[in-house]
mmCIF file of C-alpha atoms in Angstrom:
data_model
loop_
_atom_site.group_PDB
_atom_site.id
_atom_site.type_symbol
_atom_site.label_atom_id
_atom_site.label_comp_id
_atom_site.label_asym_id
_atom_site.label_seq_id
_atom_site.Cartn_x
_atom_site.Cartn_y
_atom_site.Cartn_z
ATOM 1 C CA UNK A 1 -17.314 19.943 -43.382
ATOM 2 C CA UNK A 2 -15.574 21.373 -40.163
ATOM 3 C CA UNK A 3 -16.958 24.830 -39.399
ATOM 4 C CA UNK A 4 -14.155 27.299 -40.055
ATOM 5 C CA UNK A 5 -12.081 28.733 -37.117
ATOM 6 C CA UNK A 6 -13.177 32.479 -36.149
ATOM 7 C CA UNK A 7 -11.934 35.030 -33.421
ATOM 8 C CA UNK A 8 -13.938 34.148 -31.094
ATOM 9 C CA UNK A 9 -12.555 30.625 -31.073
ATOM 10 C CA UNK A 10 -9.199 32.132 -30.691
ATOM 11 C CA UNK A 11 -10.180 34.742 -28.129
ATOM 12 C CA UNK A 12 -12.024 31.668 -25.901
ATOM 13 C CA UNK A 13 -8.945 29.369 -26.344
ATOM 14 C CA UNK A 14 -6.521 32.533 -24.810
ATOM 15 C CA UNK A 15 -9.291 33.416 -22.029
ATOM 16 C CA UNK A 16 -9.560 29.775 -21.066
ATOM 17 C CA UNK A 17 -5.906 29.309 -21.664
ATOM 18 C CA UNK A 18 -5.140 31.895 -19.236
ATOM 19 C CA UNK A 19 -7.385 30.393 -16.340
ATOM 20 C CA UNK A 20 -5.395 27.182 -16.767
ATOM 21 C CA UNK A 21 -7.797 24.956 -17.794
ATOM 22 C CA UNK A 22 -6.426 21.996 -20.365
ATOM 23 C CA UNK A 23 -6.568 21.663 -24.254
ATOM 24 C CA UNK A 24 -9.289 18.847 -23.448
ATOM 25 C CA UNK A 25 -11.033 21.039 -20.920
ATOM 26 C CA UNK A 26 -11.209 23.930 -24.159
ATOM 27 C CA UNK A 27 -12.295 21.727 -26.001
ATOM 28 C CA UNK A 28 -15.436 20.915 -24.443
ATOM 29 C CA UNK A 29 -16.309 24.311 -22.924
ATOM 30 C CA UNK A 30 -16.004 25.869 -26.760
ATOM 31 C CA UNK A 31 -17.528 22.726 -28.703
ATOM 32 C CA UNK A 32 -14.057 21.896 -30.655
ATOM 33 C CA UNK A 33 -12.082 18.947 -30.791
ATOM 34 C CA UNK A 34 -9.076 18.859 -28.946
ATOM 35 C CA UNK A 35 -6.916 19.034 -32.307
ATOM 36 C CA UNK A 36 -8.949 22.242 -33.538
ATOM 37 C CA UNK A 37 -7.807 23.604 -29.703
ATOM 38 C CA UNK A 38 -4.122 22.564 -30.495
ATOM 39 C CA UNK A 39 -4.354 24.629 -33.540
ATOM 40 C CA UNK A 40 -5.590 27.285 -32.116
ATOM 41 C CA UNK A 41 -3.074 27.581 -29.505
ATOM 42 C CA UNK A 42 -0.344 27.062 -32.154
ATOM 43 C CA UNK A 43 -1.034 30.017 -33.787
ATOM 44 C CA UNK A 44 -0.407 32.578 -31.348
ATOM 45 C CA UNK A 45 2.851 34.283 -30.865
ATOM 46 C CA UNK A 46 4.699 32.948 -28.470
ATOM 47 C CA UNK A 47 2.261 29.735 -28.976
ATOM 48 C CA UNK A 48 0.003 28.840 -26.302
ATOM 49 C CA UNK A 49 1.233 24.992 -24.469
ATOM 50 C CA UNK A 50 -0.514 22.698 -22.719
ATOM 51 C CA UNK A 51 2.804 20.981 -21.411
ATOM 52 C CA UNK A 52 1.356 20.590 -17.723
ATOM 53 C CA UNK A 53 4.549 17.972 -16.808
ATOM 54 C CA UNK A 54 5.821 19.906 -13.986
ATOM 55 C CA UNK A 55 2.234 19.436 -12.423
ATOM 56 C CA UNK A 56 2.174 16.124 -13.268
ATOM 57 C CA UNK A 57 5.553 15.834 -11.544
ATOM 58 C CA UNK A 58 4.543 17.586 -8.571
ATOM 59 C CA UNK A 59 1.446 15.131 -7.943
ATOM 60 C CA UNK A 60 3.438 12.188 -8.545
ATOM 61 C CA UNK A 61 5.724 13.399 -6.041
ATOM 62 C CA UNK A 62 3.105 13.884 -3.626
ATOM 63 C CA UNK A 63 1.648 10.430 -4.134
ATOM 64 C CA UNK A 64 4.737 8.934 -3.882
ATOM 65 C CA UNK A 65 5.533 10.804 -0.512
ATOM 66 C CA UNK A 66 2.196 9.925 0.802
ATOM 67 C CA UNK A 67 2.242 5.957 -0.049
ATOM 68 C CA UNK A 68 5.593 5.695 1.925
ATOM 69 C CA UNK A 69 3.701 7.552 4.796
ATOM 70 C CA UNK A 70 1.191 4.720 4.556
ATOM 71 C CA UNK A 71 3.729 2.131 4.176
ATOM 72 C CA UNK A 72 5.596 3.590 7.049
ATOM 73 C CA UNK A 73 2.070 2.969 9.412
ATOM 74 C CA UNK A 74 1.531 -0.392 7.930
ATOM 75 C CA UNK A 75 4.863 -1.408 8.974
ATOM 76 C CA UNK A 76 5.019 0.237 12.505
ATOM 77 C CA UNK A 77 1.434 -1.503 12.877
ATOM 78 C CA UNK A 78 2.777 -5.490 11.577
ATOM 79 C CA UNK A 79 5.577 -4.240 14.211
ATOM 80 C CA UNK A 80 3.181 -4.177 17.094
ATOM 81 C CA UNK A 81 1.260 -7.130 16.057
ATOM 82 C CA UNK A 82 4.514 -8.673 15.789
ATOM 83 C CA UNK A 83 4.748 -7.731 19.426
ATOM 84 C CA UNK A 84 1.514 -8.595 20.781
ATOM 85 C CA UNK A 85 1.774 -12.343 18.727
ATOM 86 C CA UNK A 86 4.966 -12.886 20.483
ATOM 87 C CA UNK A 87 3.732 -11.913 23.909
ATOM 88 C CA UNK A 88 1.419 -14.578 23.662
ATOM 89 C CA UNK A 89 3.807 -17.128 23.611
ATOM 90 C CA UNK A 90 4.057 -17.108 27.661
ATOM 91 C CA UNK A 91 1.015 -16.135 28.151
ATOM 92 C CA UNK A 92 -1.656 -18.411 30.158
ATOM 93 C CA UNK A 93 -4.280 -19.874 28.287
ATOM 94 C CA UNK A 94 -7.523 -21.982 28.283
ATOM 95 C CA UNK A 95 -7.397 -25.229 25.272
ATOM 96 C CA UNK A 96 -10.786 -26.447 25.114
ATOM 97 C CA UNK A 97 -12.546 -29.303 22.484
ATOM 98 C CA UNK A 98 -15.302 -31.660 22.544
ATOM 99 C CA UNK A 99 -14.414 -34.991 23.631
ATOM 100 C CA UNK A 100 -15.551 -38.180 24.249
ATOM 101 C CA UNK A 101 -18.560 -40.621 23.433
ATOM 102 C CA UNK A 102 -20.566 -37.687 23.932
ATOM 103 C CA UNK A 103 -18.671 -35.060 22.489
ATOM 104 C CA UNK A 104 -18.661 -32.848 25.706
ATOM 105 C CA UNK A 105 -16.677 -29.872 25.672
ATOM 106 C CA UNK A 106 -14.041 -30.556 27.645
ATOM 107 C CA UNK A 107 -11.494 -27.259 28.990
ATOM 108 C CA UNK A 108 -7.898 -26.793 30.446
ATOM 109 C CA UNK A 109 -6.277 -23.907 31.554
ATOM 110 C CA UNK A 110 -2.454 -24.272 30.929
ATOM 111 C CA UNK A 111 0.662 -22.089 32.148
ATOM 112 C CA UNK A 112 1.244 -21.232 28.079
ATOM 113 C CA UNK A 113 0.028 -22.322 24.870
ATOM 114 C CA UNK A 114 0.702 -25.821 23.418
ATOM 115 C CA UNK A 115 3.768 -26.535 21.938
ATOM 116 C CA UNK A 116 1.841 -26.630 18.692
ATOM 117 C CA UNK A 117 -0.405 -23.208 19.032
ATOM 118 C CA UNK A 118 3.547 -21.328 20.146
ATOM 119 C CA UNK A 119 5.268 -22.892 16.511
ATOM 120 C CA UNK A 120 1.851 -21.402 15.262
ATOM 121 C CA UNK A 121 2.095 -18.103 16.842
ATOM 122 C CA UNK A 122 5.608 -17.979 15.845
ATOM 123 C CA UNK A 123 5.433 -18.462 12.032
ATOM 124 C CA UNK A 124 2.693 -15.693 12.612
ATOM 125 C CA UNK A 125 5.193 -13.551 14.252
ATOM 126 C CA UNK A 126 8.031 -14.381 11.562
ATOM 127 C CA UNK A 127 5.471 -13.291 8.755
ATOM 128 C CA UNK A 128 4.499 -10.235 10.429
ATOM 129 C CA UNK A 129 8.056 -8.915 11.243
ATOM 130 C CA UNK A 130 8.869 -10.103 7.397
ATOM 131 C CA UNK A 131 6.241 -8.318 5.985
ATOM 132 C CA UNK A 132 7.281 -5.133 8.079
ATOM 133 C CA UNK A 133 10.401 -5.074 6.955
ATOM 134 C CA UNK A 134 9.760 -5.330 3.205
ATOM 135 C CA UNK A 135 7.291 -2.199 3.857
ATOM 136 C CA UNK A 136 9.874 -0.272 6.319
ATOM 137 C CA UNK A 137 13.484 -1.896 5.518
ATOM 138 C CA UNK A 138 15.589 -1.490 8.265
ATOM 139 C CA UNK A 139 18.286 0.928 8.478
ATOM 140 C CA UNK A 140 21.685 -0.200 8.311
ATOM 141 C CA UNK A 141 24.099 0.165 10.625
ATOM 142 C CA UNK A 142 27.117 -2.493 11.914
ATOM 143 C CA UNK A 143 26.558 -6.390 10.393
ATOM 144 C CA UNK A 144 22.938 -5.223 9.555
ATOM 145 C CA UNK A 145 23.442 -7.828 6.584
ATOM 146 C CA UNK A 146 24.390 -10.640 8.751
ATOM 147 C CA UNK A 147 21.312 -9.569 11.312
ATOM 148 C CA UNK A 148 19.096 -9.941 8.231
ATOM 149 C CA UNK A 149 20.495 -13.079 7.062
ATOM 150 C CA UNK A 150 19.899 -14.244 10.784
ATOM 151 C CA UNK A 151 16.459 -13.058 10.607
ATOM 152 C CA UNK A 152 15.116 -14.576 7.484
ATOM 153 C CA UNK A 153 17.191 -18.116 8.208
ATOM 154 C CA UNK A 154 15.345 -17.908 11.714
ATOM 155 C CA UNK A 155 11.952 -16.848 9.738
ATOM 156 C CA UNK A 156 12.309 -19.480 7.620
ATOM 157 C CA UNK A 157 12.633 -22.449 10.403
ATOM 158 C CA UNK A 158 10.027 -21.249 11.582
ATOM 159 C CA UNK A 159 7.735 -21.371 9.028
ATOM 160 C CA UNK A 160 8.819 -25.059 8.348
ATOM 161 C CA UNK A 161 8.746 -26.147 12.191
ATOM 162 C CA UNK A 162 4.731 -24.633 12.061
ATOM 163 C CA UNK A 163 4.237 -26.340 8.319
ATOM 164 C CA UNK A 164 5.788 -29.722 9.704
ATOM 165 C CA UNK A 165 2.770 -31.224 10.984
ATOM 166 C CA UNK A 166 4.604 -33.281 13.536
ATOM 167 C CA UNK A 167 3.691 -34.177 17.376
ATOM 168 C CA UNK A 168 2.585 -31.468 20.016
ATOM 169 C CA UNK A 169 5.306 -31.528 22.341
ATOM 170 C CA UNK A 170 3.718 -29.571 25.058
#
């Protein structure tokens, strides 16, 4: 059987009550079950609640706030990657492999990347720019539907040009 409820049950739910602590946090600190705490508060005039919603609120709020800071980095930072992939498009560069009977490793320096290695480093740039924009969606202003259409047909090709698999051209 339950031990009965005294007044110094009651006057440890109001003390704790009034330090803002929760039903659960009661219970433990006075050994009753979170019911019995209920109970307890319930029987006070005006009752004593536990309704804690606008804090909940509040935190969700600043969660919220603070994820679309983080998405707001991420996208600025796939932005600049975006940037420095593209860059590399003109950008001289050495192709090396191992070749021959011997399997020597052979090296070139060329004026830009292969023809293959730029499709490569543009699906990379397409994806990165993409993936920006679903993080940080661009603001609209004049035909900003018709730029995005543009964008995503162009991202698109892209990604199928690099997926193709067909001949280096360069």
């Amino acid at each position: 059987m339950a031990r009965p409820i005294d007044d110094r049950d009651r006057e440890q739910v109001r003390e704790l009550h009034a330090q803002g602590k929760s039903r659960n946090q009661i219970a433990r600190a006075i050994g009753r079950s979170p019911s019995t705490v209920s109970k307890i508060a319930g029987s006070f005039e005006p009752p004593l609640t536990f309704d804690r919603a606008a804090e909940v609120a509040v935190a969700t709020e600043v969660r919220r706030a603070d994820l679309a800071a983080r998405r707001t980095a991420l996208a600025l930072a796939l932005q600049s990657d975006a940037e420095q992939l593209r860059a590399q498009l003109w950008t001289p560069t050495i192709y090396g492999e191992f070749a021959g009977k011997e399997g020597t490793w052979q090296q070139i320096d060329l004026d830009r990347p292969r023809f293959a290695d730029q499709r490569q480093i543009m699906s990379a740039t397409a994806t990165a720019i993409a993936q920006s924009l679903k993080l940080a969606p661009a603001e609209g202003g004049e035909g900003v539907e018709q730029v995005k259409s543009m964008l995503g047909a162009l991202g698109e090709a892209l990604t199928r040009a690099a997926d193709d698999g067909g001949t280096d051209g360069g």
